[in-house]
Coordinates of C-alpha atoms in Angstrom, one line a residue:
Chain A
M282 CA 92.8 282.1 197.3
N283 CA 89.6 282.9 195.3
A284 CA 89.9 286.1 195.5
A285 CA 93.2 285.8 194.0
L286 CA 92.4 284.1 191.0
A287 CA 89.4 286.7 190.1
P288 CA 89.3 288.3 186.5
T289 CA 91.0 291.1 187.1
P290 CA 93.0 291.0 190.6
A291 CA 94.4 293.6 192.4
P292 CA 98.4 293.4 191.8
H293 CA 99.9 291.6 194.9
D294 CA 102.9 293.7 195.0
M295 CA 105.1 293.3 197.5
G296 CA 108.5 295.3 196.5
G297 CA 107.0 298.5 195.3
P298 CA 106.6 299.5 191.6
A299 CA 110.3 300.2 191.4
Q300 CA 111.6 297.0 192.5
P301 CA 111.8 294.8 189.2
L302 CA 109.5 291.9 189.1
L303 CA 112.5 289.5 188.2
I304 CA 116.0 290.0 188.9
V305 CA 118.6 287.4 187.0
R306 CA 122.1 287.0 188.8
D307 CA 124.9 285.3 187.2
L308 CA 122.8 282.3 185.8
K309 CA 124.7 279.3 184.7
K310 CA 123.7 275.8 183.2
H311 CA 126.4 273.6 181.3
F312 CA 125.4 270.4 180.0
P313 CA 128.1 267.7 180.0
V314 CA 128.6 266.2 177.1
R315 CA 130.1 262.6 176.9
S316 CA 131.5 261.3 173.1
S317 CA 131.9 258.1 174.7
P318 CA 131.7 256.3 178.3
L319 CA 135.8 255.7 178.1
D320 CA 136.3 259.7 177.5
R321 CA 138.3 260.6 180.4
E322 CA 137.8 264.3 179.7
R323 CA 134.7 266.0 180.8
K324 CA 133.4 268.5 178.5
F325 CA 130.4 270.9 178.8
V326 CA 128.2 272.9 176.6
H327 CA 128.3 276.2 178.0
A328 CA 124.3 276.9 177.1
V329 CA 124.2 279.7 179.7
D330 CA 127.0 281.6 180.9
G331 CA 126.7 284.1 183.1
V332 CA 123.7 285.7 182.6
N333 CA 122.4 289.1 184.4
F334 CA 119.2 290.9 183.6
S335 CA 116.1 292.0 185.2
V336 CA 112.8 292.4 184.1
P337 CA 110.6 295.8 185.6
K338 CA 107.3 295.6 186.5
G339 CA 104.2 295.5 183.7
K340 CA 106.8 295.4 180.9
T341 CA 107.7 293.3 178.3
L342 CA 111.6 292.0 178.2
G343 CA 112.7 290.7 174.8
I344 CA 115.2 287.9 174.6
V345 CA 116.8 287.7 170.6
G346 CA 119.5 285.8 169.3
E347 CA 120.4 283.0 166.8
S348 CA 119.2 279.4 167.6
G349 CA 121.4 277.9 170.1
C350 CA 122.5 281.0 171.9
G351 CA 120.6 279.7 175.0
K352 CA 117.5 282.0 174.9
S353 CA 114.8 279.0 175.4
T354 CA 117.8 277.4 178.3
T355 CA 117.3 280.6 180.3
A356 CA 113.7 280.3 180.1
R357 CA 113.6 277.1 181.6
L358 CA 116.1 277.7 183.8
V359 CA 114.0 280.8 185.3
A360 CA 110.9 278.8 185.3
R361 CA 112.8 276.2 187.4
L362 CA 112.0 273.6 184.7
M363 CA 115.6 272.6 184.9
P364 CA 117.9 273.0 187.9
A365 CA 120.7 275.8 187.3
D366 CA 124.4 275.2 188.0
A367 CA 124.9 278.6 189.8
G368 CA 122.9 281.8 189.8
E369 CA 120.5 283.7 191.8
L370 CA 116.8 284.6 190.8
I371 CA 115.0 287.2 193.0
F372 CA 111.3 287.6 192.2
D373 CA 110.0 290.7 193.1
G374 CA 112.6 291.3 196.1
E375 CA 112.5 287.7 197.5
G376 CA 115.5 284.8 196.5
V377 CA 114.2 282.1 194.7
E378 CA 117.0 279.6 195.1
E379 CA 115.8 279.0 199.0
F380 CA 112.3 277.9 197.6
R381 CA 111.8 274.5 198.1
G382 CA 108.2 272.7 198.3
L383 CA 105.4 274.5 198.7
R384 CA 107.0 278.2 198.2
L385 CA 108.4 276.5 195.0
K386 CA 104.8 275.7 194.0
E387 CA 104.1 279.4 195.0
F388 CA 106.5 281.0 192.9
R389 CA 105.4 278.6 189.9
R390 CA 101.8 280.0 190.0
N391 CA 103.6 283.3 189.8
L392 CA 105.2 282.6 186.7
Q393 CA 103.8 280.8 183.6
M394 CA 104.7 279.6 180.2
V395 CA 103.8 279.6 176.9
F396 CA 105.8 277.0 174.5
Q397 CA 106.2 277.1 170.6
D398 CA 104.9 274.0 169.6
S399 CA 101.1 274.8 170.3
F400 CA 100.1 271.2 169.9
A401 CA 103.0 269.4 171.8
S402 CA 102.0 271.9 174.9
L403 CA 98.7 270.5 174.8
N404 CA 97.5 267.1 176.1
P405 CA 95.9 265.2 173.1
R406 CA 93.7 263.1 175.2
L407 CA 91.9 266.3 177.4
T408 CA 89.4 268.6 176.1
I409 CA 90.6 272.1 176.0
A410 CA 88.7 273.1 179.2
E411 CA 89.8 269.8 181.0
T412 CA 93.4 271.1 180.3
I413 CA 92.8 274.7 181.2
A414 CA 91.2 273.5 184.5
Y415 CA 93.9 270.9 185.3
G416 CA 96.4 273.4 187.5
P417 CA 93.4 275.1 189.3
R418 CA 91.8 271.7 190.1
V419 CA 94.8 270.5 191.4
H420 CA 95.2 272.9 193.8
G421 CA 91.6 272.7 194.9
I422 CA 90.2 275.4 193.3
A423 CA 86.3 274.8 192.9
R424 CA 85.1 276.9 190.8
A425 CA 88.1 275.6 187.8
D426 CA 85.5 274.6 185.4
H427 CA 83.8 277.9 184.9
Q428 CA 87.0 279.8 185.5
A429 CA 88.4 277.8 182.3
R430 CA 85.3 279.0 180.5
E431 CA 85.6 282.3 181.0
L432 CA 89.2 282.4 180.2
L433 CA 88.6 280.7 177.3
D434 CA 86.1 283.5 176.4
R435 CA 88.7 286.3 177.3
V436 CA 91.4 284.6 175.0
G437 CA 88.3 284.8 172.1
L438 CA 87.3 281.5 171.8
D439 CA 83.7 280.9 172.5
P440 CA 83.2 278.5 175.5
S441 CA 80.0 276.8 174.4
H442 CA 82.0 276.0 171.1
F443 CA 85.1 275.3 172.2
A444 CA 85.3 273.8 175.9
G445 CA 84.6 270.3 175.1
R446 CA 87.0 270.1 172.1
Y447 CA 90.1 268.3 171.9
P448 CA 93.2 269.9 170.4
H449 CA 93.5 267.9 167.1
E450 CA 90.5 269.8 166.1
L451 CA 91.9 273.2 166.8
S452 CA 94.1 275.2 164.4
G453 CA 97.5 276.1 165.6
G454 CA 96.6 279.9 166.3
Q455 CA 93.3 278.7 168.4
R456 CA 95.9 276.1 170.2
Q457 CA 98.0 278.7 171.1
R458 CA 95.2 281.1 172.6
V459 CA 94.1 277.9 174.5
N460 CA 98.2 277.7 176.0
I461 CA 97.9 281.7 176.8
A462 CA 94.1 280.8 178.6
R463 CA 96.3 278.0 180.6
A464 CA 99.2 280.2 181.8
L465 CA 96.5 282.9 182.9
A466 CA 94.7 280.6 185.1
F467 CA 96.8 281.1 187.7
D468 CA 96.9 284.5 187.5
P469 CA 100.5 284.7 187.2
R470 CA 102.5 288.0 187.5
L471 CA 105.2 286.6 185.1
V472 CA 104.4 285.0 181.8
I473 CA 107.6 283.5 179.8
L474 CA 106.5 283.4 176.2
D475 CA 109.1 280.9 175.0
E476 CA 108.5 281.3 170.9
A477 CA 105.1 281.8 171.4
V478 CA 104.1 283.4 168.2
A479 CA 107.0 282.0 166.1
A480 CA 105.0 278.8 164.8
L481 CA 101.7 280.7 163.6
D482 CA 101.5 282.7 160.2
K483 CA 101.5 286.1 159.7
S484 CA 98.1 287.3 160.3
V485 CA 97.3 284.7 163.2
Q486 CA 100.3 286.3 164.5
A487 CA 99.1 289.6 164.9
Q488 CA 95.8 288.4 166.2
V489 CA 97.8 286.7 169.3
L490 CA 100.1 289.5 169.9
N491 CA 97.4 291.9 170.0
L492 CA 95.8 289.6 172.2
L493 CA 99.0 289.5 174.3
Q494 CA 99.2 293.2 174.6
E495 CA 95.3 293.4 175.7
L496 CA 95.9 291.0 178.6
K497 CA 99.3 292.6 179.6
A498 CA 97.6 295.7 179.9
E499 CA 94.7 294.1 181.8
R500 CA 96.1 291.9 183.9
Q501 CA 99.4 294.1 185.0
L502 CA 101.6 291.2 183.4
T503 CA 105.0 291.1 182.9
Y504 CA 106.9 289.4 180.0
L505 CA 109.9 287.4 179.2
F506 CA 109.6 287.3 175.4
I507 CA 112.0 284.7 173.6
S508 CA 112.3 285.5 169.9
H509 CA 114.2 285.2 167.2
D510 CA 111.9 287.5 164.7
L511 CA 113.4 290.6 165.1
H512 CA 109.9 293.0 163.8
V513 CA 107.8 290.7 166.7
V514 CA 110.3 291.8 169.4
H515 CA 110.2 295.1 168.2
Y516 CA 106.6 295.4 168.2
L517 CA 105.7 293.6 171.8
S518 CA 108.8 294.4 174.0
D519 CA 109.8 297.4 176.0
Y520 CA 113.4 296.3 176.6
V521 CA 115.5 293.9 174.4
M522 CA 118.0 291.6 175.4
V523 CA 120.7 290.1 173.0
M524 CA 122.3 286.6 173.4
Y525 CA 125.1 285.3 172.0
L526 CA 126.5 282.1 173.2
G527 CA 125.1 281.8 175.9
Q528 CA 125.7 285.4 177.5
V529 CA 124.4 288.6 177.2
I530 CA 126.4 291.1 174.9
E531 CA 123.9 294.0 174.7
S532 CA 120.8 295.0 176.2
G533 CA 118.7 297.9 176.5
P534 CA 115.3 299.8 175.9
V535 CA 114.2 298.7 172.6
E536 CA 114.0 301.2 170.4
R537 CA 117.6 302.5 172.0
I538 CA 118.7 299.2 170.7
Y539 CA 117.1 299.2 167.2
G540 CA 117.8 303.1 166.8
H541 CA 121.7 302.7 168.1
P542 CA 122.8 299.5 168.2
A543 CA 126.3 299.3 170.3
H544 CA 127.8 296.0 169.5
P545 CA 128.5 294.7 166.1
Y546 CA 126.7 291.7 166.5
T547 CA 123.4 293.5 167.1
R548 CA 124.1 295.6 164.2
A549 CA 124.2 292.3 161.9
L550 CA 121.5 291.2 163.4
L551 CA 119.6 294.2 162.5
S552 CA 120.7 294.3 159.3
A553 CA 120.0 290.8 158.6
V554 CA 116.3 291.9 159.5
P555 CA 114.5 291.7 155.8
S556 CA 113.6 295.1 154.5
M557 CA 109.8 296.0 153.9
D558 CA 111.2 298.5 151.3
P559 CA 112.0 296.5 147.9
E560 CA 114.0 299.6 146.6
H561 CA 116.5 299.0 149.9
R562 CA 116.8 295.3 149.4
T563 CA 119.6 293.5 151.9
Q564 CA 121.9 292.3 149.4
A565 CA 125.1 290.5 151.4
S566 CA 124.5 288.8 153.9
P567 CA 126.2 290.3 157.0
L568 CA 127.3 287.6 159.1
A569 CA 129.1 285.0 157.9
G570 CA 129.3 281.5 159.5
D571 CA 127.5 279.6 162.4
P572 CA 128.2 280.4 165.7
P573 CA 131.6 278.9 167.1
N574 CA 130.9 275.6 169.2
P575 CA 130.0 276.0 172.7
I576 CA 132.1 273.5 174.1
N577 CA 134.6 275.6 173.5
P578 CA 134.3 279.0 173.1
P579 CA 136.8 281.8 171.8
S580 CA 138.8 282.9 174.4
G581 CA 138.0 286.5 175.3
C582 CA 135.0 288.1 173.1
R583 CA 132.9 285.1 171.9
F584 CA 132.0 286.8 168.9
R585 CA 135.5 287.7 167.6
D586 CA 136.0 285.3 164.8
R587 CA 133.1 286.3 163.3
C588 CA 133.6 289.9 163.7
P589 CA 134.3 292.8 161.3
H590 CA 136.2 294.7 164.0
A591 CA 137.9 292.0 165.5
H592 CA 141.6 292.6 166.9
A593 CA 144.4 291.2 169.4
V594 CA 142.6 292.7 172.5
C595 CA 139.0 290.9 171.6
A596 CA 141.2 287.4 172.0
S597 CA 143.0 288.6 175.2
A598 CA 140.3 290.5 177.3
T599 CA 136.7 289.5 177.9
P600 CA 134.2 292.8 177.3
A601 CA 132.0 293.5 180.2
L602 CA 129.0 295.0 180.0
R603 CA 129.4 298.6 180.1
D604 CA 126.4 301.5 180.2
M605 CA 126.3 303.3 176.6
G606 CA 125.7 306.9 178.2
R607 CA 124.5 307.6 181.5
H608 CA 121.4 306.3 183.1
S609 CA 120.4 305.2 179.6
E610 CA 120.2 301.4 180.9
H611 CA 121.6 300.8 177.6
L612 CA 124.5 298.2 178.0
A613 CA 126.9 296.6 175.5
A614 CA 129.8 294.3 175.9
C615 CA 132.3 295.4 173.3
H616 CA 135.6 296.7 173.4
L617 CA 135.1 299.1 170.7
N618 CA 132.8 301.1 173.4
D619 CA 135.5 301.5 175.8
P620 CA 138.3 303.8 175.0
A621 CA 140.3 302.5 178.0
S622 CA 140.5 298.6 176.0
G623 CA 142.9 299.6 174.3
H624 CA 141.3 298.6 170.7
P625 CA 142.2 300.9 167.9
E626 CA 139.2 301.7 166.2
A627 CA 137.6 302.1 169.9
H628 CA 137.5 305.7 169.9
Q629 CA 136.0 306.4 166.1
E630 CA 133.4 303.9 167.0
Q631 CA 132.1 305.3 170.3
R632 CA 128.7 305.9 170.4
P633 CA 127.3 309.5 171.4
Chain B
M61 CA 104.6 299.7 164.7
S62 CA 103.8 301.1 168.1
A63 CA 100.3 301.2 167.8
T64 CA 98.0 297.9 168.1
L65 CA 98.1 296.2 164.8
P66 CA 95.0 297.2 162.9
L67 CA 93.7 293.6 163.0
P68 CA 90.4 292.7 164.5
L69 CA 90.4 289.9 167.1
P70 CA 87.7 287.7 165.6
A71 CA 85.7 285.0 167.4
A72 CA 87.2 282.2 165.9
A73 CA 84.7 280.3 163.6
A74 CA 82.8 277.5 165.2
P75 CA 83.5 273.9 163.4
A76 CA 79.9 272.5 162.5
Q77 CA 80.2 268.8 163.5
P78 CA 80.2 267.9 167.4
S79 CA 83.0 267.3 169.2
R80 CA 84.3 263.6 169.3
S81 CA 86.6 262.0 172.1
Y82 CA 89.7 260.2 170.7
W83 CA 88.2 256.8 171.6
T84 CA 85.1 257.6 169.1
V85 CA 87.5 258.6 166.4
V86 CA 89.2 255.6 166.5
W87 CA 86.4 253.6 166.7
R88 CA 85.1 255.2 163.7
Q89 CA 88.0 254.2 161.9
L90 CA 88.5 250.7 162.9
R91 CA 84.6 250.2 161.3
R92 CA 86.1 251.7 158.2
D93 CA 88.6 248.9 158.0
P94 CA 87.7 245.8 156.3
M95 CA 90.3 243.9 157.9
A96 CA 89.6 244.9 161.5
M97 CA 85.7 243.8 161.0
A98 CA 87.1 240.7 159.4
S99 CA 89.4 239.4 162.1
A100 CA 87.1 240.6 164.8
A101 CA 84.5 238.5 163.1
V102 CA 86.6 235.8 163.5
L103 CA 87.5 236.1 166.9
L104 CA 84.3 236.7 168.0
L105 CA 83.3 233.2 166.4
I106 CA 86.2 231.2 168.1
V107 CA 85.8 232.9 171.7
G108 CA 82.1 232.3 171.4
A109 CA 82.3 229.0 170.8
A110 CA 84.5 228.3 173.3
V111 CA 83.0 230.5 176.0
F112 CA 79.6 228.4 174.9
A113 CA 81.2 225.1 174.4
P114 CA 79.4 223.4 177.4
W115 CA 76.0 224.2 175.8
L116 CA 77.2 224.4 172.1
A117 CA 79.2 221.2 172.2
P118 CA 77.5 217.9 170.3
A119 CA 79.2 215.4 172.6
D120 CA 81.3 214.9 175.6
P121 CA 84.8 216.0 174.7
Y122 CA 85.8 213.0 177.2
K123 CA 83.9 210.4 176.2
A124 CA 86.2 207.8 174.5
S125 CA 85.4 204.9 172.2
M126 CA 87.5 202.4 170.7
I127 CA 86.0 201.1 167.8
K128 CA 85.4 205.0 166.6
R129 CA 89.1 206.1 166.9
L130 CA 90.3 208.4 164.2
L131 CA 86.9 208.8 162.1
P132 CA 87.4 211.3 158.8
I133 CA 86.0 214.7 158.5
G134 CA 82.5 214.5 157.9
S135 CA 81.9 211.0 159.0
P136 CA 78.3 210.8 160.7
G137 CA 77.9 212.0 164.4
F138 CA 81.3 213.3 164.1
L139 CA 81.5 216.7 162.0
L140 CA 85.5 217.0 162.3
G141 CA 86.3 213.1 162.8
T142 CA 87.3 211.8 166.0
D143 CA 90.8 212.3 167.9
E144 CA 93.1 208.8 168.8
L145 CA 91.1 207.7 171.7
G146 CA 87.5 208.0 169.8
R147 CA 86.5 211.2 171.3
D148 CA 84.6 213.9 169.4
L149 CA 87.2 216.4 167.7
L150 CA 84.5 219.4 167.2
S151 CA 83.5 219.6 170.7
R152 CA 87.2 218.8 172.1
L153 CA 88.2 222.0 169.7
M154 CA 85.3 224.0 171.4
H155 CA 86.3 223.2 174.7
G156 CA 90.0 223.0 174.2
G157 CA 89.4 226.6 173.1
R158 CA 88.6 227.8 176.7
L159 CA 91.8 227.0 178.1
S160 CA 94.0 227.5 175.1
L161 CA 92.4 231.4 174.7
L162 CA 92.7 231.9 178.7
M163 CA 96.3 230.7 178.3
G164 CA 96.9 233.2 175.5
V165 CA 94.9 236.1 177.6
V166 CA 95.8 235.9 181.0
P167 CA 99.8 236.1 180.6
V168 CA 99.4 239.0 178.4
L169 CA 96.6 240.8 180.8
A170 CA 99.2 240.5 183.7
A171 CA 102.3 241.1 181.9
F172 CA 99.8 244.5 180.4
G173 CA 99.7 245.3 184.3
I174 CA 103.0 244.5 185.7
G175 CA 104.9 245.6 182.7
T176 CA 102.9 249.2 182.1
T177 CA 103.2 250.2 185.8
I178 CA 107.5 249.3 185.7
G179 CA 107.6 251.1 182.4
L180 CA 106.1 254.1 183.8
L181 CA 107.9 254.3 187.2
A182 CA 111.3 253.9 184.8
G183 CA 110.4 256.4 182.1
Y184 CA 109.1 258.9 184.3
V185 CA 111.6 258.9 186.6
G186 CA 114.6 258.5 184.4
G187 CA 118.2 258.6 185.3
R188 CA 119.6 256.1 187.3
V189 CA 116.4 254.1 188.3
N190 CA 115.6 254.0 184.7
M191 CA 119.3 252.6 184.1
A192 CA 119.0 250.2 186.9
I193 CA 115.6 248.6 186.0
M194 CA 116.3 248.6 182.1
R195 CA 119.7 246.5 182.4
V196 CA 117.9 244.1 185.0
L197 CA 115.3 243.4 182.3
D198 CA 117.8 243.3 179.4
I199 CA 119.2 240.2 181.1
F200 CA 115.7 238.3 180.1
Y201 CA 116.2 239.7 176.6
A202 CA 119.4 237.6 176.2
F203 CA 116.8 234.5 176.1
P204 CA 114.9 233.8 172.8
S205 CA 111.3 233.8 174.3
V206 CA 110.3 230.2 173.6
L207 CA 113.8 229.4 175.2
L208 CA 113.0 231.4 178.6
A209 CA 109.1 230.0 178.6
V210 CA 110.4 226.5 178.7
A211 CA 113.4 227.2 181.0
I212 CA 111.0 229.1 183.4
S213 CA 108.2 226.4 183.1
G214 CA 110.3 223.3 183.3
A215 CA 112.0 225.0 186.5
L216 CA 108.6 225.5 188.4
G217 CA 107.5 222.5 187.2
P218 CA 104.4 221.3 185.0
G219 CA 101.0 222.1 185.3
M220 CA 98.7 225.1 184.1
S221 CA 99.1 227.7 186.7
N222 CA 103.0 227.1 186.5
S223 CA 102.7 227.8 183.0
L224 CA 100.8 231.1 183.3
I225 CA 103.6 232.7 185.3
A226 CA 106.2 231.3 183.1
L227 CA 104.8 233.2 180.1
T228 CA 103.7 236.2 182.2
L229 CA 107.6 236.3 183.2
V230 CA 108.8 235.9 179.6
F231 CA 106.3 238.8 178.3
V232 CA 106.7 241.8 181.4
P233 CA 110.3 242.6 179.8
Q234 CA 108.8 243.4 176.4
V235 CA 106.2 245.5 177.6
V236 CA 108.4 247.2 180.4
R237 CA 110.5 248.3 177.1
V238 CA 107.6 249.3 175.3
A239 CA 106.0 251.4 178.3
E240 CA 109.4 253.0 179.0
S241 CA 110.2 254.0 175.6
V242 CA 106.5 255.8 175.3
T243 CA 106.6 257.1 178.7
T244 CA 110.4 259.0 178.0
Q245 CA 109.2 260.5 174.8
V246 CA 105.7 261.7 176.4
R247 CA 107.7 262.8 179.3
Q248 CA 109.8 265.4 177.4
L249 CA 106.4 267.3 176.0
D250 CA 105.4 270.3 176.6
Y251 CA 102.4 269.6 178.2
I252 CA 104.3 268.0 181.2
E253 CA 106.4 270.9 181.5
A254 CA 103.0 272.8 181.5
A255 CA 101.3 270.7 183.9
R256 CA 105.0 271.0 186.1
M257 CA 104.8 274.5 185.9
S258 CA 101.2 274.2 187.3
G259 CA 102.8 273.2 190.6
A260 CA 101.2 269.7 190.4
G261 CA 102.8 266.5 192.0
A262 CA 104.0 263.5 190.1
F263 CA 101.5 261.5 191.0
S264 CA 99.0 263.9 189.8
I265 CA 101.0 264.4 186.5
I266 CA 101.3 260.6 185.8
R267 CA 97.6 259.8 186.4
T268 CA 95.9 262.8 184.3
H269 CA 98.9 263.3 181.9
V270 CA 101.1 260.5 181.1
L271 CA 99.0 257.0 181.5
G272 CA 96.4 258.0 179.1
N273 CA 99.0 258.6 176.3
V274 CA 100.9 255.7 177.4
L275 CA 98.5 253.4 177.5
G276 CA 97.2 253.2 174.0
P277 CA 100.5 252.2 172.3
V278 CA 101.3 250.0 175.2
F279 CA 97.9 248.1 174.6
V280 CA 98.4 247.9 171.0
Y281 CA 101.7 246.1 172.1
A282 CA 100.0 243.7 174.2
T283 CA 97.5 242.7 171.7
G284 CA 100.4 241.8 169.5
L285 CA 101.5 239.7 172.2
L286 CA 98.0 237.5 172.5
S287 CA 99.3 235.3 169.7
V288 CA 102.6 234.7 170.6
S289 CA 101.3 233.7 174.1
M290 CA 98.6 231.7 172.5
I291 CA 101.4 229.9 170.6
L292 CA 103.9 229.5 173.3
A293 CA 101.1 228.1 175.5
S294 CA 100.4 225.5 172.9
G295 CA 103.9 225.0 172.7
L296 CA 104.3 224.2 176.6
S297 CA 101.1 221.6 176.5
F298 CA 102.7 220.0 173.3
L299 CA 106.0 219.6 175.0
G300 CA 103.7 218.5 178.3
L301 CA 104.9 221.4 180.5
G302 CA 101.5 222.9 180.5
V303 CA 98.1 221.5 180.8
K304 CA 97.9 217.6 181.6
P305 CA 95.8 215.3 179.5
P306 CA 92.6 214.1 179.4
E307 CA 92.0 218.0 179.4
P308 CA 91.3 219.4 176.1
E309 CA 93.9 221.8 174.8
W310 CA 94.8 222.8 171.0
G311 CA 99.0 222.6 171.7
L312 CA 98.1 219.4 173.9
M313 CA 96.1 218.1 171.2
L314 CA 98.2 218.8 168.3
N315 CA 100.7 216.4 170.4
T316 CA 98.4 213.5 170.8
L317 CA 96.9 213.7 167.2
R318 CA 100.4 213.6 166.1
S319 CA 100.6 209.9 165.6
A320 CA 97.8 210.1 163.4
I321 CA 99.6 212.2 160.9
Y322 CA 99.9 209.7 158.3
S323 CA 96.9 207.8 158.6
N324 CA 94.5 211.0 159.1
P325 CA 96.3 214.5 158.2
W326 CA 93.5 216.4 158.1
V327 CA 92.2 215.6 161.5
A328 CA 95.7 215.9 162.8
A329 CA 96.1 219.0 161.6
L330 CA 93.1 220.7 162.7
P331 CA 94.1 222.1 166.6
G332 CA 97.1 223.7 164.6
V333 CA 95.1 225.3 162.3
L334 CA 92.8 226.9 165.0
I335 CA 96.0 228.2 166.7
F336 CA 96.9 229.7 163.4
V337 CA 94.1 231.1 162.6
T338 CA 93.3 232.6 166.3
S339 CA 96.7 234.2 166.4
I340 CA 96.7 235.7 162.8
A341 CA 93.0 237.5 163.6
F342 CA 94.6 238.9 166.7
N343 CA 97.5 240.0 164.9
L344 CA 95.9 241.8 162.3
L345 CA 93.1 243.4 164.5
A346 CA 95.8 244.5 166.6
D347 CA 97.5 246.2 163.4
S348 CA 94.3 247.9 162.5
V349 CA 94.1 249.5 166.2
R350 CA 97.3 250.3 166.0
S351 CA 96.7 252.3 162.3
A352 CA 93.3 253.5 163.7
M353 CA 95.1 255.2 166.8
D354 CA 97.5 257.0 164.1
I355 CA 94.8 259.7 163.6
R356 CA 96.5 262.6 165.8
K357 CA 98.0 265.6 164.1

């Protein structure tokens, strides 16, 4: 067990390099909403509604979308911090649903999470060395303290100055480094970064992103990177998945998605990114209104009431994720890309 | 954007002053608060006088004298006068402080222990367990605390240990409510989720991550209860449900001196003044501790 916690571990690969580290199938989570105890009709928020994706080993999958689209719920479901209503997790070729007790512990050690709020994710009563060493110590690792100091050093915090400090004495960027160090204490294979750099200012954000890139290369990590910041996702991710109202509407390699977005929602998101060139300012907001109520999502395509290309077929038929080109790994769920869908604009909009 | 950003990874600057633990910071904050220091001094004086009463008191608190009844404050030999049986009031007040303070502190301590345990359980487990515990405790909330204390004490019969039990029962639901709400808040914080991610068991998480962050606020709330407990205990004794005569106790003394309120009002008021001053001092100190603990963030 100590060997597995050495700073640069041998990858404990089971399924071989071609086996995706994580496969998620048809993940669902509906939160019951009760407006009053006497309300007979049970309603549900469809927070995550049939999400499928996979993360190849050593890659970063970025999940983007508006607030409330189910990004963070997806992360928590994958981390098994809350039970899913339906769905299957396959971690390096092994199903996770049957993980119970000890095996769930084992799974959790392979998967760690960095949260958005760097302050709320650190216990204010523990020094940061204690925080980092807590998990390993629970598992009876004797060198937990020593290892915590090494990890602090690795994330750029001098252990002789920082090991005995309390979270309120650190800046946001320093606290987030501590959170990263804690996530690494178990030598995980998958790290979920839930808006991990969103609360940091731009220069600190860049430093932390660089640190994440270095750690990924050094420890063969795989990231699930959740963010609403499209620049950051572009920088860090190999693959991108766009979510809308609890569903995946487009996914694929990052350059493909950013270069040739196939879904009208993705196009709108990308054109909403502030331009770096003052000569080409974005004038009008490309998307009007808020996402529809997730308690009663629209029939057919959930994006249709905000979509400039909406047509009768969008209300009657739900578009499936379709491959946008042979073996391109680029999937999008829109009738415009399906000549057989019956959408009048389908042909001229089709991607090469 | 594909290459690493051209920003170096600097070793973060080391803060100059040595690191201090949370409680050290709280203590420094308290020391700078004149109100906290004043109430602490008053309490120290009262507690000291009570604890060392057998050695410090000028006279025997039980020695009565029919000719020296109800002497005014400042009479020779009797600094604070005498009571309705001619006993030295200063000695009785000093001795009485022992029982009064005990009955103020013991129920609160007991309720703090019991209430925190139940509240932690309810808050951490949540769901139906929480619902069951909290609804049962709501029954106690339906009664005003004075009425509840008198009712339980009356049902158990007079006597000091019975009134201690009655007061503890009065305070447990209040402590549980605070402990439960703080635990519920703490449980939702990300560091609890991070601890769960590390595969730690519920007991270990509660001990390391929940308890330390719940005890503080509950402790502060409990210090606020000390004054209530003292007043309720005195009230029970006043009604004859607590300490029995001739035992000196402030509430009971207030009752027995009641008849002298017209002939010698200053002497009769003294036990009440002590109850008042002590509970105010407890309250002010609790308030100061509460604000001193608010240094996070």
